[in-house]
mmCIF file of N, CA and C in Angstrom:
data_model
loop_
_atom_site.group_PDB
_atom_site.id
_atom_site.type_symbol
_atom_site.label_atom_id
_atom_site.label_comp_id
_atom_site.label_asym_id
_atom_site.label_seq_id
_atom_site.Cartn_x
_atom_site.Cartn_y
_atom_site.Cartn_z
ATOM 1 N N UNK A 994 -28.120 53.297 -46.971
ATOM 2 C CA UNK A 994 -28.175 52.508 -45.912
ATOM 3 C C UNK A 994 -27.752 52.623 -44.701
ATOM 4 N N UNK A 995 -28.833 52.603 -43.923
ATOM 5 C CA UNK A 995 -28.659 53.091 -42.168
ATOM 6 C C UNK A 995 -27.449 52.463 -41.695
ATOM 7 N N UNK A 996 -27.000 52.870 -40.621
ATOM 8 C CA UNK A 996 -26.043 52.806 -39.930
ATOM 9 C C UNK A 996 -25.732 52.945 -38.243
ATOM 10 N N UNK A 997 -26.179 51.679 -38.195
ATOM 11 C CA UNK A 997 -26.310 51.792 -36.112
ATOM 12 C C UNK A 997 -25.584 53.079 -35.739
ATOM 13 N N UNK A 998 -25.877 53.814 -34.882
ATOM 14 C CA UNK A 998 -24.918 54.706 -34.353
ATOM 15 C C UNK A 998 -24.595 54.504 -32.899
ATOM 16 N N UNK A 999 -24.458 53.163 -32.631
ATOM 17 C CA UNK A 999 -23.971 52.917 -31.412
ATOM 18 C C UNK A 999 -22.533 52.151 -31.702
ATOM 19 N N UNK A 1000 -22.336 50.836 -33.048
ATOM 20 C CA UNK A 1000 -22.249 50.207 -33.491
ATOM 21 C C UNK A 1000 -20.710 50.408 -34.472
ATOM 22 N N UNK A 1001 -21.802 51.371 -35.157
ATOM 23 C CA UNK A 1001 -21.287 51.825 -36.405
ATOM 24 C C UNK A 1001 -21.553 50.452 -37.662
ATOM 25 N N UNK A 1002 -22.250 49.466 -37.004
ATOM 26 C CA UNK A 1002 -22.639 48.090 -38.352
ATOM 27 C C UNK A 1002 -23.485 49.259 -39.394
ATOM 28 N N UNK A 1003 -22.829 48.775 -40.660
ATOM 29 C CA UNK A 1003 -24.105 49.054 -41.779
ATOM 30 C C UNK A 1003 -25.512 47.567 -42.058
ATOM 31 N N UNK A 1004 -26.455 48.712 -42.257
ATOM 32 C CA UNK A 1004 -27.722 47.669 -42.032
ATOM 33 C C UNK A 1004 -28.372 48.045 -43.196
ATOM 34 N N UNK A 1005 -29.538 46.954 -43.601
ATOM 35 C CA UNK A 1005 -30.100 47.146 -44.680
ATOM 36 C C UNK A 1005 -31.706 47.242 -43.209
ATOM 37 N N UNK A 1006 -32.588 48.210 -44.060
ATOM 38 C CA UNK A 1006 -33.777 47.613 -43.409
ATOM 39 C C UNK A 1006 -34.244 46.046 -42.668
ATOM 40 N N UNK A 1007 -34.447 45.241 -43.409
ATOM 41 C CA UNK A 1007 -34.553 44.304 -43.179
ATOM 42 C C UNK A 1007 -33.829 43.687 -41.849
ATOM 43 N N UNK A 1008 -32.132 44.087 -42.005
ATOM 44 C CA UNK A 1008 -31.303 43.694 -40.900
ATOM 45 C C UNK A 1008 -31.918 43.973 -39.546
ATOM 46 N N UNK A 1009 -31.981 45.446 -39.572
ATOM 47 C CA UNK A 1009 -32.630 46.112 -38.259
ATOM 48 C C UNK A 1009 -33.711 45.100 -36.983
ATOM 49 N N UNK A 1010 -32.814 45.137 -36.493
ATOM 50 C CA UNK A 1010 -33.603 45.039 -34.875
ATOM 51 C C UNK A 1010 -34.792 45.477 -34.463
ATOM 52 N N UNK A 1011 -34.152 47.058 -34.454
ATOM 53 C CA UNK A 1011 -35.219 48.058 -33.545
ATOM 54 C C UNK A 1011 -35.005 49.086 -34.118
ATOM 55 N N UNK A 1012 -36.015 49.799 -34.253
ATOM 56 C CA UNK A 1012 -35.706 51.667 -34.632
ATOM 57 C C UNK A 1012 -35.793 52.234 -33.916
ATOM 58 N N UNK A 1013 -35.576 53.894 -33.420
ATOM 59 C CA UNK A 1013 -36.110 54.736 -32.625
ATOM 60 C C UNK A 1013 -36.224 55.869 -33.511
ATOM 61 N N UNK A 1014 -37.152 56.798 -32.758
ATOM 62 C CA UNK A 1014 -37.567 57.740 -33.296
ATOM 63 C C UNK A 1014 -36.974 58.856 -32.076
ATOM 64 N N UNK A 1015 -35.973 59.917 -32.760
ATOM 65 C CA UNK A 1015 -35.401 60.811 -31.617
ATOM 66 C C UNK A 1015 -34.778 62.033 -32.654
ATOM 67 N N UNK A 1016 -35.486 62.876 -32.058
ATOM 68 C CA UNK A 1016 -34.953 64.340 -32.954
ATOM 69 C C UNK A 1016 -35.829 64.947 -34.317
ATOM 70 N N UNK A 1017 -36.290 63.570 -34.769
ATOM 71 C CA UNK A 1017 -37.312 63.637 -35.643
ATOM 72 C C UNK A 1017 -36.514 62.805 -37.036
ATOM 73 N N UNK A 1018 -35.612 61.832 -36.809
ATOM 74 C CA UNK A 1018 -35.158 60.966 -37.216
ATOM 75 C C UNK A 1018 -34.867 59.798 -36.649
ATOM 76 N N UNK A 1019 -35.296 58.848 -37.276
ATOM 77 C CA UNK A 1019 -35.221 57.575 -36.783
ATOM 78 C C UNK A 1019 -34.063 56.319 -37.195
ATOM 79 N N UNK A 1020 -33.381 56.119 -36.113
ATOM 80 C CA UNK A 1020 -32.445 55.175 -36.071
ATOM 81 C C UNK A 1020 -32.654 53.958 -36.202
ATOM 82 N N UNK A 1021 -31.467 53.439 -36.929
ATOM 83 C CA UNK A 1021 -31.773 51.920 -36.870
ATOM 84 C C UNK A 1021 -30.763 50.891 -36.170
ATOM 85 N N UNK A 1022 -31.214 50.204 -35.375
ATOM 86 C CA UNK A 1022 -30.141 49.026 -34.554
ATOM 87 C C UNK A 1022 -30.106 47.524 -34.821
ATOM 88 N N UNK A 1023 -28.779 47.090 -34.384
ATOM 89 C CA UNK A 1023 -28.748 45.348 -34.918
ATOM 90 C C UNK A 1023 -29.057 44.578 -33.577
ATOM 91 N N UNK A 1024 -29.111 45.180 -32.778
ATOM 92 C CA UNK A 1024 -29.627 44.460 -31.608
ATOM 93 C C UNK A 1024 -30.377 45.489 -30.308
ATOM 94 N N UNK A 1025 -31.356 44.480 -29.627
ATOM 95 C CA UNK A 1025 -31.776 45.184 -28.502
ATOM 96 C C UNK A 1025 -30.706 46.035 -27.500
ATOM 97 N N UNK A 1026 -29.280 45.368 -27.603
ATOM 98 C CA UNK A 1026 -28.538 45.833 -26.963
ATOM 99 C C UNK A 1026 -27.838 47.281 -27.586
ATOM 100 N N UNK A 1027 -27.644 47.352 -28.477
ATOM 101 C CA UNK A 1027 -27.365 48.761 -29.186
ATOM 102 C C UNK A 1027 -28.657 49.860 -29.105
ATOM 103 N N UNK A 1028 -29.681 49.419 -29.258
ATOM 104 C CA UNK A 1028 -31.127 50.323 -29.031
ATOM 105 C C UNK A 1028 -31.350 50.550 -27.676
ATOM 106 N N UNK A 1029 -30.673 49.630 -26.431
ATOM 107 C CA UNK A 1029 -31.080 49.979 -25.300
ATOM 108 C C UNK A 1029 -29.729 51.156 -24.645
ATOM 109 N N UNK A 1030 -28.441 50.792 -25.389
ATOM 110 C CA UNK A 1030 -27.217 51.644 -25.040
ATOM 111 C C UNK A 1030 -28.469 53.581 -25.689
ATOM 112 N N UNK A 1031 -28.234 53.674 -26.328
ATOM 113 C CA UNK A 1031 -28.629 54.823 -27.247
ATOM 114 C C UNK A 1031 -30.017 55.752 -26.692
ATOM 115 N N UNK A 1032 -30.758 54.540 -26.666
ATOM 116 C CA UNK A 1032 -32.160 55.069 -25.563
ATOM 117 C C UNK A 1032 -31.321 55.593 -24.243
ATOM 118 N N UNK A 1033 -30.348 55.715 -23.589
ATOM 119 C CA UNK A 1033 -30.167 55.577 -22.275
ATOM 120 C C UNK A 1033 -29.116 57.272 -22.290
ATOM 121 N N UNK A 1034 -28.272 56.887 -23.293
ATOM 122 C CA UNK A 1034 -27.349 58.377 -23.510
ATOM 123 C C UNK A 1034 -27.792 58.463 -24.841
ATOM 124 N N UNK A 1035 -29.009 58.965 -25.510
ATOM 125 C CA UNK A 1035 -29.405 59.608 -27.246
ATOM 126 C C UNK A 1035 -28.627 60.384 -27.907
ATOM 127 N N UNK A 1036 -28.059 61.434 -27.043
ATOM 128 C CA UNK A 1036 -26.889 62.807 -26.865
ATOM 129 C C UNK A 1036 -25.790 61.909 -27.732
ATOM 130 N N UNK A 1037 -25.036 61.432 -26.550
ATOM 131 C CA UNK A 1037 -23.740 60.740 -26.914
ATOM 132 C C UNK A 1037 -23.568 60.726 -28.006
ATOM 133 N N UNK A 1038 -24.566 59.734 -29.117
ATOM 134 C CA UNK A 1038 -24.418 59.353 -30.529
ATOM 135 C C UNK A 1038 -25.459 60.284 -31.672
ATOM 136 N N UNK A 1039 -26.032 61.159 -30.829
ATOM 137 C CA UNK A 1039 -26.413 61.770 -32.122
ATOM 138 C C UNK A 1039 -25.503 63.528 -32.223
ATOM 139 N N UNK A 1040 -24.887 63.659 -31.226
ATOM 140 C CA UNK A 1040 -23.566 64.998 -31.308
ATOM 141 C C UNK A 1040 -22.909 64.879 -31.838
#
């Protein structure tokens, strides 16, 4: 089960509002706001 890396919410693929590919991984997000935060500073959430 994927987890939104920004807010920590557990998601099913159908719950995901957005996805982003980064560093060969696909990240799932509960909202566009979380997706935008991730895209602004991806290393904060991936390291």
